[in-house]
Coordinates of N, CA and C in Angstrom, one line a residue:
X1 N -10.2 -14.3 -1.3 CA -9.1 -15.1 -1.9 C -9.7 -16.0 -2.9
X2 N -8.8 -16.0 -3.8 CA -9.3 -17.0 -4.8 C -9.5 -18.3 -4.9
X3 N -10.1 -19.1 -5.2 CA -10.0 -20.7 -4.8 C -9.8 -21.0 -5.7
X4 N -10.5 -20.8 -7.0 CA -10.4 -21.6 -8.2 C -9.5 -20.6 -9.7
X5 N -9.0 -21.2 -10.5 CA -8.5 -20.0 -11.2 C -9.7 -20.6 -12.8
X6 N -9.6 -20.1 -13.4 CA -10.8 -20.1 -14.7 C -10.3 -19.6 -16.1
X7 N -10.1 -19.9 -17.2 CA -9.9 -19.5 -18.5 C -8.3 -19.8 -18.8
X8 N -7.6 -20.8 -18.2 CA -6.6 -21.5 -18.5 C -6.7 -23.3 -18.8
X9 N -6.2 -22.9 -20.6 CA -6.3 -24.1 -20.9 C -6.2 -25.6 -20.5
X10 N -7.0 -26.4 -20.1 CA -6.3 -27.6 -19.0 C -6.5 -27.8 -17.9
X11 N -6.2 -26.1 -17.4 CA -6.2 -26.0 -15.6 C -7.7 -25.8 -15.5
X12 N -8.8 -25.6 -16.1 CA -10.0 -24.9 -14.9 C -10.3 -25.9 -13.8
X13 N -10.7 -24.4 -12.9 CA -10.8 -25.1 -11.3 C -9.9 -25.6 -10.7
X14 N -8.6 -24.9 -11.1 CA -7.7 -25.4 -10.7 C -6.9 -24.3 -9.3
X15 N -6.7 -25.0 -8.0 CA -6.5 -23.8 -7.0 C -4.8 -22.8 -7.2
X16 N -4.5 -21.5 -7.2 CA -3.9 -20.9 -7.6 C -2.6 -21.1 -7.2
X17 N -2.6 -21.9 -5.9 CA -1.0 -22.5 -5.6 C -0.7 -23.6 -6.2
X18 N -1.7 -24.9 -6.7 CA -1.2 -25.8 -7.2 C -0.9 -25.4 -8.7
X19 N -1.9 -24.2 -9.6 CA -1.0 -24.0 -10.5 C 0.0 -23.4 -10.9
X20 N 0.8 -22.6 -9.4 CA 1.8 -22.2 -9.3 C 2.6 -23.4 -9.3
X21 N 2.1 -24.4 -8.5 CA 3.4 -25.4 -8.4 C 3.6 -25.8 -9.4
X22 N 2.7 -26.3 -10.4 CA 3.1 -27.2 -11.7 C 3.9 -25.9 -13.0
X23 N 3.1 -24.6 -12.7 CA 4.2 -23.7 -13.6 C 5.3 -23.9 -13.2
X24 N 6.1 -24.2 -12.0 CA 7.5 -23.8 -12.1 C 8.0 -25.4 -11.7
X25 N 7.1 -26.2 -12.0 CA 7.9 -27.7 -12.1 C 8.1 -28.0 -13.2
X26 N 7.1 -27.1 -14.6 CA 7.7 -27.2 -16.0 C 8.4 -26.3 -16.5
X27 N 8.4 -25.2 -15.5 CA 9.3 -24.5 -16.8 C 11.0 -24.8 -15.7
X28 N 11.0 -25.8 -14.3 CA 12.6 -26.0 -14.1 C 13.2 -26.8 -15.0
X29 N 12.0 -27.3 -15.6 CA 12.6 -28.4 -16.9 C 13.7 -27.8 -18.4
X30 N 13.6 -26.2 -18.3 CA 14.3 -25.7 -19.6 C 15.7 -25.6 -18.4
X31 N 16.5 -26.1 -19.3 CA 18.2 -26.1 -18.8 C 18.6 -24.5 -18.3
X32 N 17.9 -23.6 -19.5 CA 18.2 -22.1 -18.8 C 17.7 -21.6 -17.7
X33 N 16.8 -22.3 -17.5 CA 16.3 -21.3 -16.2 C 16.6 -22.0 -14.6
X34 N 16.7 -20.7 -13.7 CA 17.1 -20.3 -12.6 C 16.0 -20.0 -11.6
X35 N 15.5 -20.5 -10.9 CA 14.5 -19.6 -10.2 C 15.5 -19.1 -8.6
X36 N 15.7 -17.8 -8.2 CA 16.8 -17.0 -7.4 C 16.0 -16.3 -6.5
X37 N 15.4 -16.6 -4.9 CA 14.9 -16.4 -4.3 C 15.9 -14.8 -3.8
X38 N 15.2 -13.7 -3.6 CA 16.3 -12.6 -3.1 C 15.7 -10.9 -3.1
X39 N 16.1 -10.4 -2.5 CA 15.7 -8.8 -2.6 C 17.3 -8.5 -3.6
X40 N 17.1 -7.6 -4.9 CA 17.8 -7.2 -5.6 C 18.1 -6.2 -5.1
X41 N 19.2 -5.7 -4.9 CA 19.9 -4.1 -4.7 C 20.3 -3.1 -5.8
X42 N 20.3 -4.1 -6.8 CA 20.9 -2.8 -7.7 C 21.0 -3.7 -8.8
X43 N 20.9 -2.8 -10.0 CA 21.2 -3.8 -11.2 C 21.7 -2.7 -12.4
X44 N 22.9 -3.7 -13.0 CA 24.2 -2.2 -14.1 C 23.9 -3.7 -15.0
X45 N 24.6 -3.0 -15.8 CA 24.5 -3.6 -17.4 C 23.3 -2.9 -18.6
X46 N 23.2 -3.9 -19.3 CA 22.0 -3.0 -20.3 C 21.3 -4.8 -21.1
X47 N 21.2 -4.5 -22.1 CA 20.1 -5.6 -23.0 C 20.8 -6.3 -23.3
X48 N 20.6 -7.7 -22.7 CA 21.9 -9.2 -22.7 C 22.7 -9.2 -21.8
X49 N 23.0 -8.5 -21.1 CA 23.8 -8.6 -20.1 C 23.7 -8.0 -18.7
X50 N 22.9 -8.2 -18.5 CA 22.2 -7.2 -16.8 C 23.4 -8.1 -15.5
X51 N 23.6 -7.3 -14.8 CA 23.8 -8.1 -13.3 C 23.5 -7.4 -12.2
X52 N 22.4 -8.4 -11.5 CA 21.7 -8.1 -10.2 C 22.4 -8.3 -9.3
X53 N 22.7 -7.7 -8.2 CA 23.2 -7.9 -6.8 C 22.4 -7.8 -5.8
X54 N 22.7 -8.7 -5.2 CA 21.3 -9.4 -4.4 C 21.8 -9.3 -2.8
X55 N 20.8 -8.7 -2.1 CA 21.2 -7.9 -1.1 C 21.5 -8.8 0.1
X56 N 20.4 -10.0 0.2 CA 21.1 -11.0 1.3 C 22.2 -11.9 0.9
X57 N 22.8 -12.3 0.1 CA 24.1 -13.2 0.1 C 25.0 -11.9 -0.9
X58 N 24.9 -11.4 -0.8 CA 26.3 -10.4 -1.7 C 26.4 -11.1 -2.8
X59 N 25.6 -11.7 -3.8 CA 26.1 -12.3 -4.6 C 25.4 -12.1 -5.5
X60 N 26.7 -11.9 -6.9 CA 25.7 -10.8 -8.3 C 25.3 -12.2 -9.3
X61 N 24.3 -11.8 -9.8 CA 23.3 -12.8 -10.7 C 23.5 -11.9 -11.9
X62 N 23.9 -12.8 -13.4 CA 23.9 -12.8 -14.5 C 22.6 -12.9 -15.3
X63 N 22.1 -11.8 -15.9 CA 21.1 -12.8 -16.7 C 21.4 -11.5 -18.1
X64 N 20.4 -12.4 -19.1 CA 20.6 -11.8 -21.0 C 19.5 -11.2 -20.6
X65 N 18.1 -11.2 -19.7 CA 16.9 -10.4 -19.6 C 16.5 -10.3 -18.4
X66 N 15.7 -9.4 -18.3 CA 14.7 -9.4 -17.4 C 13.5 -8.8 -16.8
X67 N 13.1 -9.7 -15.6 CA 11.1 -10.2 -16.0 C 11.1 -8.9 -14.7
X68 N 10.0 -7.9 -15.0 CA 9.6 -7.7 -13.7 C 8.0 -7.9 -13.4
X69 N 7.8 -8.9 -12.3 CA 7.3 -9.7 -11.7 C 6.2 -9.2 -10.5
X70 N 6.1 -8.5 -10.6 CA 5.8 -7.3 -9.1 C 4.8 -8.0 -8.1
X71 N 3.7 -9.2 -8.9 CA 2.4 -9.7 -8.3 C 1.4 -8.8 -8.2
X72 N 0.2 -8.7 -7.9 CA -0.8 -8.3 -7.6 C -1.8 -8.3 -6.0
X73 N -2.1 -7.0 -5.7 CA -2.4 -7.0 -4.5 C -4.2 -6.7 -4.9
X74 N -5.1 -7.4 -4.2 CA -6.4 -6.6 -4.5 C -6.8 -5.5 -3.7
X75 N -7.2 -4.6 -4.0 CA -7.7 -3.1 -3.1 C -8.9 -3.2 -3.2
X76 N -9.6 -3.8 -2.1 CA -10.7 -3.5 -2.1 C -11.9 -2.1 -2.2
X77 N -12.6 -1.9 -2.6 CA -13.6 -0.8 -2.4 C -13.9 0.0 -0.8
X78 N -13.9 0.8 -0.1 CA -14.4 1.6 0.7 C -15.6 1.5 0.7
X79 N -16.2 0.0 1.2 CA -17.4 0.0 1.2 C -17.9 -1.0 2.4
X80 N -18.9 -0.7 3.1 CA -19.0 -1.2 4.5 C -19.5 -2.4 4.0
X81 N -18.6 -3.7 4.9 CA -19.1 -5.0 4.7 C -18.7 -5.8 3.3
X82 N -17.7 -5.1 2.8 CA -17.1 -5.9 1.9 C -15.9 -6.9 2.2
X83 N -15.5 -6.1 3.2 CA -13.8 -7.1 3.9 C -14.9 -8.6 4.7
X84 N -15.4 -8.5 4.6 CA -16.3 -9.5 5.6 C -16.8 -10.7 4.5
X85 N -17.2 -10.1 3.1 CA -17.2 -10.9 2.1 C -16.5 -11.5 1.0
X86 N -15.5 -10.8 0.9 CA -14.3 -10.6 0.0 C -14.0 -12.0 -0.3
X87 N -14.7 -12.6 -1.1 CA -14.1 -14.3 -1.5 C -14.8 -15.3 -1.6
X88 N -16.1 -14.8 -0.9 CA -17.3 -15.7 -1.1 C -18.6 -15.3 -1.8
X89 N -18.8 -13.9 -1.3 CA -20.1 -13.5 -2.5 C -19.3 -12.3 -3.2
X90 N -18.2 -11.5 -3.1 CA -18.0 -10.0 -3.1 C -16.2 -11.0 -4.1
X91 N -16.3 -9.9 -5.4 CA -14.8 -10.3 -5.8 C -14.4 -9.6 -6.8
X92 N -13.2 -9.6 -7.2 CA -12.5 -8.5 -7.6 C -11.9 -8.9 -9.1
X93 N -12.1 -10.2 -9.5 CA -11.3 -10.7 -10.5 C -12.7 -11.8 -11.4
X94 N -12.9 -10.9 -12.4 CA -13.9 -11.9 -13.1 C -13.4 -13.4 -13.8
X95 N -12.1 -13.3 -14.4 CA -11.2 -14.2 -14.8 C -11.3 -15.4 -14.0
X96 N -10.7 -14.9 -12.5 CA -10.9 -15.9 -12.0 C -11.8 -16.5 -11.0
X97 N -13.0 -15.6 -10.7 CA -14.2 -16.0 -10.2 C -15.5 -16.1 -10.7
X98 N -15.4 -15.3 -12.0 CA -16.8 -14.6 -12.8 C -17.6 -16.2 -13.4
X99 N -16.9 -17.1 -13.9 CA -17.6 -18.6 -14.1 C -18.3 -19.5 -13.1
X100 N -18.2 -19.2 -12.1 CA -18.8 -19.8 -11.0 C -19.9 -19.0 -11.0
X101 N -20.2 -17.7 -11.3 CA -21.5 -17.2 -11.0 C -22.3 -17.2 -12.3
X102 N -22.0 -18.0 -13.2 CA -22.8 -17.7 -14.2 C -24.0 -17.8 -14.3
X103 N -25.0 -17.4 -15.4 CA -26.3 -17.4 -14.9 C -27.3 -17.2 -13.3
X104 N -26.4 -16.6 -12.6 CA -26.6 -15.9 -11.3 C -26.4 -14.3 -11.8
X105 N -27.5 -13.8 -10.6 CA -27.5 -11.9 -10.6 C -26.1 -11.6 -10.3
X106 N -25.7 -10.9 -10.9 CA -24.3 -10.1 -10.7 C -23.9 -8.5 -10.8
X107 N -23.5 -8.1 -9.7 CA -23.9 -6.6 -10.0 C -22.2 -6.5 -9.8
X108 N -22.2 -5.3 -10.8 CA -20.6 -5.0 -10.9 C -20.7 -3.6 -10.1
X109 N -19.5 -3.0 -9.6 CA -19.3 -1.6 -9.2 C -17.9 -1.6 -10.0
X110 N -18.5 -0.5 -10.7 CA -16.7 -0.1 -11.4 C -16.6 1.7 -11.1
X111 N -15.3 1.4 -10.2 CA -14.6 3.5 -9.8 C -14.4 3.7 -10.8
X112 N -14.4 3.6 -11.8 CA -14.3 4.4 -13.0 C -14.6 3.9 -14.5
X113 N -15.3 4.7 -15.2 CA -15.3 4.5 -16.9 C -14.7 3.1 -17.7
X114 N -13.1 3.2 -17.0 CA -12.8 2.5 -18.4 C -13.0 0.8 -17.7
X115 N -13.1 0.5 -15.9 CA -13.4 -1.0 -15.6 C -14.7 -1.1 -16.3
X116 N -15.5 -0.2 -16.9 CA -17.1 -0.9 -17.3 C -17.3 -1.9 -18.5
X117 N -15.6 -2.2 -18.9 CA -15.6 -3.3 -20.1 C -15.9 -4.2 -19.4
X118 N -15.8 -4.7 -18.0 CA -16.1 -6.1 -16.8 C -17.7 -6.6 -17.9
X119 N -18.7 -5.1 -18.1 CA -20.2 -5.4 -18.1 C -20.0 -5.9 -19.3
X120 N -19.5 -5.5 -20.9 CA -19.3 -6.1 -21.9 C -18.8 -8.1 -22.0
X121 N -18.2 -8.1 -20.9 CA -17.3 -9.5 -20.8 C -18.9 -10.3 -20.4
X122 N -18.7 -9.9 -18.8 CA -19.9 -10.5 -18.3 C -20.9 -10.7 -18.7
X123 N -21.7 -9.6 -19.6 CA -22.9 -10.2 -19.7 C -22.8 -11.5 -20.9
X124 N -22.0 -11.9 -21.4 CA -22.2 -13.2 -22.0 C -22.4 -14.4 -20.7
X125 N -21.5 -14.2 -19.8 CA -22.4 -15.3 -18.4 C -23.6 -15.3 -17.8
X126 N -24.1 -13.9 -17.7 CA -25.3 -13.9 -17.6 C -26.2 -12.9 -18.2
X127 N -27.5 -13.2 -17.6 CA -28.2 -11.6 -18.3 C -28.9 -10.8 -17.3
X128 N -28.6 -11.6 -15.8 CA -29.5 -10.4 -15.1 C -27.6 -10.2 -14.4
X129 N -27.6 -8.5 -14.7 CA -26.5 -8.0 -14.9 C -26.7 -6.6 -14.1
X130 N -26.4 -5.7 -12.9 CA -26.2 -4.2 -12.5 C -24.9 -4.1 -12.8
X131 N -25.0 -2.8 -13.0 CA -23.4 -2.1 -13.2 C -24.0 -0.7 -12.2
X132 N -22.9 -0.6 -11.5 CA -22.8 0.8 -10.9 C -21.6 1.4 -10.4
X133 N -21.6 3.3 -10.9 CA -20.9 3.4 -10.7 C -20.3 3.2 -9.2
X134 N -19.0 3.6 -8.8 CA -18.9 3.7 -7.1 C -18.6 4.7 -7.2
X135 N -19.2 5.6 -6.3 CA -19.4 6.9 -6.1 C -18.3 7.2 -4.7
X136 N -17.6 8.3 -5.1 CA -17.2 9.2 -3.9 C -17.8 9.2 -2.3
X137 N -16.7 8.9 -1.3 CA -17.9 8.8 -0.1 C -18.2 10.2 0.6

């Protein structure tokens, strides 16, 4: 889990609920916006005029757009003894962890070709750097 978030203007080291909290205490400040807690059922209309119906109170929501939001889940690697580290030496998000280790050894595992941009980013934090692939078990 993340503790600190990194490369946001203002915020660094800032924990990722409290910059939740302050994003949606400024932006309840624009007159338009709604924040509508709900499982959607279904949504008709088209561009400017969508309406959501929202499955626990039967009640259809208007909006001119819309965000989809989905969040992010991390998948860890199939690798023994990673769930045991996952947040303190072992991590999945250089954004928001990769500055705390700078100028420390850092070895990347990337499943595939195109995550090996991580080693391009990274090595400006440091220089003692592994990259490997992760191999099939």
């Amino acid at each position: 889990m993340t503790k600190e978030s990194h490369g946001f203007l203002t915020r660094a080291g800032i924990t990722p609920s409290e910059f939740r909290r302050i994003a949606r205490e400024q932006i309840l400040k624009y007159p338009s916006v709604l924040f509508q807690s709900g499982v959607v059922s279904s949504v008709t209309g088209g561009d400017g005029d969508f309406r959501l119906q929202l499955e626990s109170s039967k009640a259809t929501v208007r909006s001119r757009k819309l965000l989809f939001a989905t969040g992010m889940k991390d998948v860890l690697p199939d690798i023994e003894g990673i769930p045991e580290v996952y947040g303190t030496s072992a991590f999945v998000c250089p954004f928001c962890d990769g500055w705390e280790l700078r100028d420390r050894q850092i070895s990347v595992i990337a499943p595939n070709d195109s995550n090996l941009h991580y080693m391009k980013m990274i090595s400006g934090w440091t220089k003692r750097l592994t990259v490997s692939p992760m191999l099939p078990c």
